[in-house]
Coordinates of C-alpha atoms in Angstrom, one line a residue:
X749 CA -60.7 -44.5 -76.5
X750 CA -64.4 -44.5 -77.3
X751 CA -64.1 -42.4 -80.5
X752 CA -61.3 -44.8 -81.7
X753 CA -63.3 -47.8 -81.3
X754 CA -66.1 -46.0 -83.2
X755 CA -63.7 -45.2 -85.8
X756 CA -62.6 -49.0 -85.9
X757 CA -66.4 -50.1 -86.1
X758 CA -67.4 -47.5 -89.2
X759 CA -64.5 -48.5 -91.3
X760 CA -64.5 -52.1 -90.5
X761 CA -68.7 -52.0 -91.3
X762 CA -68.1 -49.9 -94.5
X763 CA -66.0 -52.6 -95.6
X764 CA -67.6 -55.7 -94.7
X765 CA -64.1 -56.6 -92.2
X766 CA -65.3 -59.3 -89.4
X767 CA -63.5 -57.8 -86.2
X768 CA -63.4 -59.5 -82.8
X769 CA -63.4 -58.1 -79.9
X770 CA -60.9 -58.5 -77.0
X771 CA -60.2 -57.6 -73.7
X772 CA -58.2 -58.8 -71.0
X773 CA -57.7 -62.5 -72.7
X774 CA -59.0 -63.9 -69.5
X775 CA -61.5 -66.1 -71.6
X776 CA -58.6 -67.0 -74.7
X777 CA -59.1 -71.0 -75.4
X778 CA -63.0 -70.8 -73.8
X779 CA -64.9 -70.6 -77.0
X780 CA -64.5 -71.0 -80.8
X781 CA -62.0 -69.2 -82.5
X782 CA -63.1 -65.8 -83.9
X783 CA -62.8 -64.4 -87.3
X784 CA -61.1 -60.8 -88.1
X785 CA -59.0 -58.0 -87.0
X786 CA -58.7 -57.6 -83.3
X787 CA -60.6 -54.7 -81.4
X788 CA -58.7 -53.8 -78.5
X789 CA -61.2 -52.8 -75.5
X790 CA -58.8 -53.8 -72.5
X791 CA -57.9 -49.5 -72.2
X792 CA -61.3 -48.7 -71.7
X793 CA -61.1 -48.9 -68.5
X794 CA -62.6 -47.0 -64.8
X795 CA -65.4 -47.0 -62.6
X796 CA -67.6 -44.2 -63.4
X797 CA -69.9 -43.6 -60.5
X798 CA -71.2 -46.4 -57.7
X799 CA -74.0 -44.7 -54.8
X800 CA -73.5 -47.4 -52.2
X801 CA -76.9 -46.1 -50.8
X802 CA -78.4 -46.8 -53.8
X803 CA -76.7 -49.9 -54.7
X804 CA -75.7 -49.3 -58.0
X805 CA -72.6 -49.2 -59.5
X806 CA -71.3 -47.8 -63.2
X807 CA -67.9 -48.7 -65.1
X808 CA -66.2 -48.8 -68.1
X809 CA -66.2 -52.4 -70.1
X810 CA -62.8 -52.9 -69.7
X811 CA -62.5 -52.2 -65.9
X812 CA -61.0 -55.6 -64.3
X813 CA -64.0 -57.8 -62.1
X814 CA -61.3 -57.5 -59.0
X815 CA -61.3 -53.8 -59.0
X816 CA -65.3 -53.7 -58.9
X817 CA -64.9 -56.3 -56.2
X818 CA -62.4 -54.8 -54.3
X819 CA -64.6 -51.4 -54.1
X820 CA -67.8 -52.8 -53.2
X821 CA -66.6 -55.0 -50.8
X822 CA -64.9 -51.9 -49.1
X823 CA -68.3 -50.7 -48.6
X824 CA -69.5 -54.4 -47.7
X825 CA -71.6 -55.3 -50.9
X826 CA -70.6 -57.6 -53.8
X827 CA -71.9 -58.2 -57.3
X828 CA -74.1 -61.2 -56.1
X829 CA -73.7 -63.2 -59.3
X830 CA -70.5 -63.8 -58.5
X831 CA -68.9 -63.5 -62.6
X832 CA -65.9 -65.9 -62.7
X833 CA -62.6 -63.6 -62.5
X834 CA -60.5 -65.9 -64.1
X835 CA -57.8 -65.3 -61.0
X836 CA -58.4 -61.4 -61.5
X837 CA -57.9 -61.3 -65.4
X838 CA -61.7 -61.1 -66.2
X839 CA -63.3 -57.7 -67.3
X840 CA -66.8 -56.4 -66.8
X841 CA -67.6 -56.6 -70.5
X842 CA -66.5 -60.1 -70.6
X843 CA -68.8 -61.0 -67.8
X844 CA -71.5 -59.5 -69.1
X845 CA -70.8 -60.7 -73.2
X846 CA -70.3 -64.2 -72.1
X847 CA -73.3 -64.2 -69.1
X848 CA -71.8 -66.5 -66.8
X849 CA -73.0 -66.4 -63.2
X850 CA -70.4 -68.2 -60.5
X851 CA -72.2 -70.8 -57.5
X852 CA -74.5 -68.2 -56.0
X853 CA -76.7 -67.8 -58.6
X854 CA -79.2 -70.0 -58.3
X855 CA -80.2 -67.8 -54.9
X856 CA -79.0 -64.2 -56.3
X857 CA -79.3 -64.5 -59.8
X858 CA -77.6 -64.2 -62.6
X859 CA -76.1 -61.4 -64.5
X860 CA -78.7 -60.3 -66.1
X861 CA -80.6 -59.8 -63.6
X862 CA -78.4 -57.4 -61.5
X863 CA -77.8 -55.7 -65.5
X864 CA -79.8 -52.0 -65.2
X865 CA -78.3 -50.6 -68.3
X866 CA -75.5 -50.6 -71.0
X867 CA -73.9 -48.5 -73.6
X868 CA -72.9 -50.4 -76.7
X869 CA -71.1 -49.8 -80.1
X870 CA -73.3 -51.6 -83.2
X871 CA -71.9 -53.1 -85.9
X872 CA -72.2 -49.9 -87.7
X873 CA -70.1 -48.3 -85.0
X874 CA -73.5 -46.7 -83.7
X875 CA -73.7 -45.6 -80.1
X876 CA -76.7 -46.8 -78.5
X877 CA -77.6 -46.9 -74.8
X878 CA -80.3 -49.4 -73.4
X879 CA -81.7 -49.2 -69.8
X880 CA -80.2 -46.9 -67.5
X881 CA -78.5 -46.6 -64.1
X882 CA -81.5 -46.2 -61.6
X883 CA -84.0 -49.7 -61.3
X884 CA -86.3 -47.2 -62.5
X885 CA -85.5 -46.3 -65.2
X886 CA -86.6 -49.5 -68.2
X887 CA -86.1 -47.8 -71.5
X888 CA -84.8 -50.3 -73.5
X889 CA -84.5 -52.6 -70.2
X890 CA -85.0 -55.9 -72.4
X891 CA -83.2 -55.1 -74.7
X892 CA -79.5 -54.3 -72.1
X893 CA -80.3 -57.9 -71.2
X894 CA -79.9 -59.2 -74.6
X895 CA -76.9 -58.3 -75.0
X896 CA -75.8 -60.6 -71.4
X897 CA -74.5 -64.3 -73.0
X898 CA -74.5 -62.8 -76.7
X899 CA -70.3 -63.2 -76.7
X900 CA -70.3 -59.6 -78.5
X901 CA -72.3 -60.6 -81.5
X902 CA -74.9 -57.9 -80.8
X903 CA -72.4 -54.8 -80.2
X904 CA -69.2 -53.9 -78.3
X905 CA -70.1 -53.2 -74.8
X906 CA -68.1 -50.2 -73.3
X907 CA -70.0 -49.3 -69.9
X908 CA -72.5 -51.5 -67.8
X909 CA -74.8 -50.4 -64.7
X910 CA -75.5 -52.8 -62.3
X911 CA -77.5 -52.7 -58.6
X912 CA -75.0 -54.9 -56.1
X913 CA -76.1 -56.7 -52.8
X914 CA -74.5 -56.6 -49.0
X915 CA -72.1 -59.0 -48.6
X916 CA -73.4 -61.7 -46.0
X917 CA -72.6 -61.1 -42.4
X918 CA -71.4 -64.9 -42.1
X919 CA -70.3 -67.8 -44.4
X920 CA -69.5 -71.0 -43.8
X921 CA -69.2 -74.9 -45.8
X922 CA -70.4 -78.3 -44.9
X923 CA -69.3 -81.0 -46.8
X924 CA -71.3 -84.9 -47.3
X925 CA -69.8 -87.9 -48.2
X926 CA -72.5 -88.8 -51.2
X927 CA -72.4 -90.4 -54.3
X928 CA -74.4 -88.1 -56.8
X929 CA -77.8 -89.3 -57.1
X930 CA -77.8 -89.0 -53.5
X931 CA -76.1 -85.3 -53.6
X932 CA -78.1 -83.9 -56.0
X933 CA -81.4 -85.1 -54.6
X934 CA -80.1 -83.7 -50.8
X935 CA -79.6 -80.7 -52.5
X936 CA -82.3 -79.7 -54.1
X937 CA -84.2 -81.3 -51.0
X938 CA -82.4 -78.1 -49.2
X939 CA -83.0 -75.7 -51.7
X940 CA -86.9 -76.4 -51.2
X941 CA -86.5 -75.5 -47.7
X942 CA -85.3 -71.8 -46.0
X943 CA -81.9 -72.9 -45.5
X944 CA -79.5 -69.5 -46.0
X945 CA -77.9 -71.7 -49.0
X946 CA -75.4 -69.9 -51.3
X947 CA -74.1 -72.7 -52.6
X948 CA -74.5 -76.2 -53.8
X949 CA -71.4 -78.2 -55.8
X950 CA -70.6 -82.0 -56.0
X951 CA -67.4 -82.7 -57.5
X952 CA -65.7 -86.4 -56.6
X953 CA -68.3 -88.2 -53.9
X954 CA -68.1 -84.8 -51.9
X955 CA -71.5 -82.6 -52.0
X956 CA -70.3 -79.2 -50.6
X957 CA -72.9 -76.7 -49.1
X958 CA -72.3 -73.2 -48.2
X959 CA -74.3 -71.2 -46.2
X960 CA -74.3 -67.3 -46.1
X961 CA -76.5 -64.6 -44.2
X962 CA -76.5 -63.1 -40.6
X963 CA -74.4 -65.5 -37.4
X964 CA -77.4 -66.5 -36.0
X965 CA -79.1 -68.4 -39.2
X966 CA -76.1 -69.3 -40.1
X967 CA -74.7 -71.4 -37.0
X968 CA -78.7 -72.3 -36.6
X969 CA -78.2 -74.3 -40.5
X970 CA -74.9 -75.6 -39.8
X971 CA -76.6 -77.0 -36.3
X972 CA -79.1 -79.0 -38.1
X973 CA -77.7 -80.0 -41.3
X974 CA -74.7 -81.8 -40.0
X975 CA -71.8 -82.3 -42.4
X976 CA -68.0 -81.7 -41.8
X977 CA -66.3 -78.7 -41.9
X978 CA -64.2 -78.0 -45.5
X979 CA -60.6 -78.6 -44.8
X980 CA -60.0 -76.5 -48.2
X981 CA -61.5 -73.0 -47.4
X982 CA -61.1 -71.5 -50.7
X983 CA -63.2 -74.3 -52.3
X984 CA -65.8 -72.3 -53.5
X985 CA -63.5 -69.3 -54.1
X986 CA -61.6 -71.3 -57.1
X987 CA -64.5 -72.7 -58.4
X988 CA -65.8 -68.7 -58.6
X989 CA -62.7 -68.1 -60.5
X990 CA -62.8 -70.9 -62.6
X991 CA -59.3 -72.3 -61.2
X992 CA -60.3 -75.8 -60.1
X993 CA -58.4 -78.7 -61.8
X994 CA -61.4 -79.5 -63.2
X995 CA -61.2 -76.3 -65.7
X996 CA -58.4 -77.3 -67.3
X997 CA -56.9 -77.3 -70.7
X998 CA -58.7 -80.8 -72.0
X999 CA -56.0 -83.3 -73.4
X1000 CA -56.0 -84.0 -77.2
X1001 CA -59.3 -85.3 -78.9
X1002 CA -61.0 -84.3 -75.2
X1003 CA -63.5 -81.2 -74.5
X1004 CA -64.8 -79.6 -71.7
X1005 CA -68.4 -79.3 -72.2
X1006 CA -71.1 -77.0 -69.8
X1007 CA -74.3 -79.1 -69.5
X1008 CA -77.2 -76.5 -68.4
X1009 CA -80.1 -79.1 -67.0
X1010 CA -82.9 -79.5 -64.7
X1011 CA -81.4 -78.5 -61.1
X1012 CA -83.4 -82.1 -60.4
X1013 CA -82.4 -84.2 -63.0
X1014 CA -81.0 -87.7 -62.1
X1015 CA -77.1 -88.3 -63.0
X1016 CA -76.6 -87.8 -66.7
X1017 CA -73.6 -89.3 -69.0
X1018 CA -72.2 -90.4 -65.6
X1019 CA -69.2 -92.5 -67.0
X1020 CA -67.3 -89.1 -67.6
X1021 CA -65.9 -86.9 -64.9
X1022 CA -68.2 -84.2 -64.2
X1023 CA -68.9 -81.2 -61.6
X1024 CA -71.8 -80.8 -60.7
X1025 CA -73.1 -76.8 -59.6
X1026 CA -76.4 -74.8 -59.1
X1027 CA -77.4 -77.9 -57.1
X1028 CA -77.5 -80.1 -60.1
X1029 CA -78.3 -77.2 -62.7
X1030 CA -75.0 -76.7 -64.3
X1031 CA -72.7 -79.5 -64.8
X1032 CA -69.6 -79.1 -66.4
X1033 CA -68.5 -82.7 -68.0
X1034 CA -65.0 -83.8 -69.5
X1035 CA -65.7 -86.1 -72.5
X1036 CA -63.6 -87.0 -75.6
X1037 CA -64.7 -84.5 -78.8
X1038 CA -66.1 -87.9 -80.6
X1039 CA -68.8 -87.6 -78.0
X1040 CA -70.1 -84.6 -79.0
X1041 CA -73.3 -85.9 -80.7
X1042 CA -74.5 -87.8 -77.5
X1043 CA -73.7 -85.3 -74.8
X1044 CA -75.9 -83.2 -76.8
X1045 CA -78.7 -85.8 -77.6
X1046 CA -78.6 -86.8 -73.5
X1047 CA -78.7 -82.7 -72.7
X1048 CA -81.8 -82.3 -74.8
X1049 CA -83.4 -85.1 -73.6
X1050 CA -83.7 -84.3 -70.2
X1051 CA -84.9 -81.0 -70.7
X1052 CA -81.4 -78.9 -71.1
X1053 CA -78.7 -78.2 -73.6
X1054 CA -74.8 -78.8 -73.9
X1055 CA -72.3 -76.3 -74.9
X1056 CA -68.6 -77.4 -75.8
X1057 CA -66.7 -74.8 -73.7
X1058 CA -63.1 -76.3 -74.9
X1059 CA -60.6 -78.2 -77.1
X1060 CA -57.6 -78.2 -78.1
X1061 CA -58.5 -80.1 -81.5
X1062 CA -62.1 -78.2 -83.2
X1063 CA -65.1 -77.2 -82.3
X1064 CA -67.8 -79.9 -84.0
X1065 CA -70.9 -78.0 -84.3
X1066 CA -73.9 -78.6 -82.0
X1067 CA -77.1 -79.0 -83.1
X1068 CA -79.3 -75.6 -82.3
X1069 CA -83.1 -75.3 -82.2
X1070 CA -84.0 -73.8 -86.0
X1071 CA -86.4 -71.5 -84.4
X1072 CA -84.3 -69.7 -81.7
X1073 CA -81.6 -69.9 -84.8
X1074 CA -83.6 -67.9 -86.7
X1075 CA -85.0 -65.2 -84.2
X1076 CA -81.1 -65.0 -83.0
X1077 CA -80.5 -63.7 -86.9
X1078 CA -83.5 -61.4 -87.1
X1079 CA -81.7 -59.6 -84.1
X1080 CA -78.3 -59.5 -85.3
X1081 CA -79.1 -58.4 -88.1
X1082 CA -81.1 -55.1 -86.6
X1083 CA -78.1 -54.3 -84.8
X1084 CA -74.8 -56.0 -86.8
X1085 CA -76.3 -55.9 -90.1
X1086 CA -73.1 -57.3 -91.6
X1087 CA -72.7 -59.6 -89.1
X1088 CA -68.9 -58.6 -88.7
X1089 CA -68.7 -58.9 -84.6
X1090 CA -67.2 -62.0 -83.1
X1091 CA -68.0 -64.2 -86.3
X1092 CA -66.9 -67.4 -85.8
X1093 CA -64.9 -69.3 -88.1
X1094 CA -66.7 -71.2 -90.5
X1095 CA -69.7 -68.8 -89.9

């Protein structure tokens, strides 16, 4: 499989042929259309090693998230970013190309930081490996990360090392009645304190908190905080996998956009529907497409930016910074000289 794709990637750069890379679909109607032929990775598939003692684990790009899961939670440890899994459909490569982290990041991290290592395919169908699969091991250790929220544009990714965390030995939501200037302030109050917080989401005057960690600091927490129990358990579960109403298909001349603020900043744009996560540091916003110019403006002034994550009807182009612009060009063009992964149309 690897030698194909490497086959795919010479041919394709010898003849200046955009390609675009795809996996499982899980991600299909999430970002701008792509340019070129397709390059299948969804075969390359398989764990290759995982030391629970060590907390490490190795796989193949196109090994499904729920597999990975499924193993390290056998062994009671999880991949504490918690990647969206799309319901099961989303592939460790696609987690790690597009970067997102799910509701315990702002506590665990994101996926970068659990990222010790990758193996990638250029855009000159070179084989290049970055990191490596012990935490002490940092050849190249900046580098792996780039290549976390690049959507592919840097090279193919076809095997990933990550460390993993235990799983917490408790977990448990409380839910407040707010409106959200009042959630979002409450939760970053808690967040400044040593609650065993793992989780922080408004969505519709209902401020949900989860707490994780051992029995006794978790029933301690849920003693003094207060709040009511979650009549829907799998809250936070379907917002991990994406599958909350609020993620779906936007209606004609609408987006879905992903605001990335401040965790403290105030309500923003707050005539739209919005959910709010990472305590106020991710809010994803429903908005028409006409929009687009003020949702970015209002992003930018307080300190963030706005990404639109869907449509039905284009993808008007956000205004970048020219300098980050520029340094992303000097690096994609070390390693994709003729730019021909994951171009996007119009590019």
């Amino acid at each position: 499989m690897l030698t194909d794709l490497q086959a795919q990637l010479r041919q394709a750069h010898a003849m200046s042929l955009p390609v675009r890379i795809v996996g499982a679909g899980s991600k299909q109607g999430w970002h701008a259309p792509q340019q070129g032929e397709a390059l299948h990775v969804g075969s390359h598939v398989g764990i290759i090693d995982y030391a629970p003692a060590e907390r490490v684990i190795s796989a193949r790009a196109g090994t499904r998230l729920a597999e990975i899961q499924a193993v390290l939670a056998s062994q009671g440890q999880m991949l504490a970013a918690e990647p969206p899994d799309f319901g099961g459909h989303a592939t460790l490569g696609g987690a790690l190309a597009t970067g997102w982290s799910g509701p315990r990041r702002p506590w665990a991290g994101a996926m970068r930081d659990q990222l010790l290592g990758v193996e990638i395919l250029n855009g000159q169908g070179e084989l290049l490996r970055f990191g490596g699969r012990v935490m002490k091991n940092v050849a190249g250790f900046d580098l792996s990360r780039l290549m976390v929220g690049a959507n592919g544009t840097l090279g193919l990714i076809t095997e990933a090392h990550l460390k993993v965390l235990p799983l917490p030995e408790v977990e448990t939501v409380r839910v407040f009645e707010l409106p959200q200037a009042d959630a979002i302030a409450l939760a970053n109050r808690l967040c400044a304190a040593p609650w065993p917080l793992s989780g922080a989401a408004w969505q519709g005057g209902l401020l949900r908190i989860r707490l994780s960690g051992n029995a006794a600091a978790v029933a301690t927490a849920q003693q003094q905080l207060g709040g009511e129990p979650d009549v829907e358990r799998n809250w936070f579960t379907r917002l991990q996998a994406m599958q909350l109403d609020s993620f779906a298909p936007p209606g004609a001349e609408q987006g879905l956009w992903r605001l990335s603020l401040p965790q403290t900043c105030p309500p923003l744009l707050a005539d739209y529907p919005q959910l709010i996560d990472w305590a106020g540091g991710r809010r994803w916003l429903s908005a028409p497409l006409a929009a687009a110019q003020t949702i970015s403006t209002s992003a930018r002034s307080a300190g963030g930016h706005a990404l639109l994550q869907r449509s039905q009807a284009g993808w008007p182009a956000a205004p970048r910074n020219p300098s980050l612009l520029a340094l992303e060009a000097r690096i994609r063009r070390a390693l994709d000289p003729r730019q021909i992964l994951n171009r996007r149309q119009g590019d």
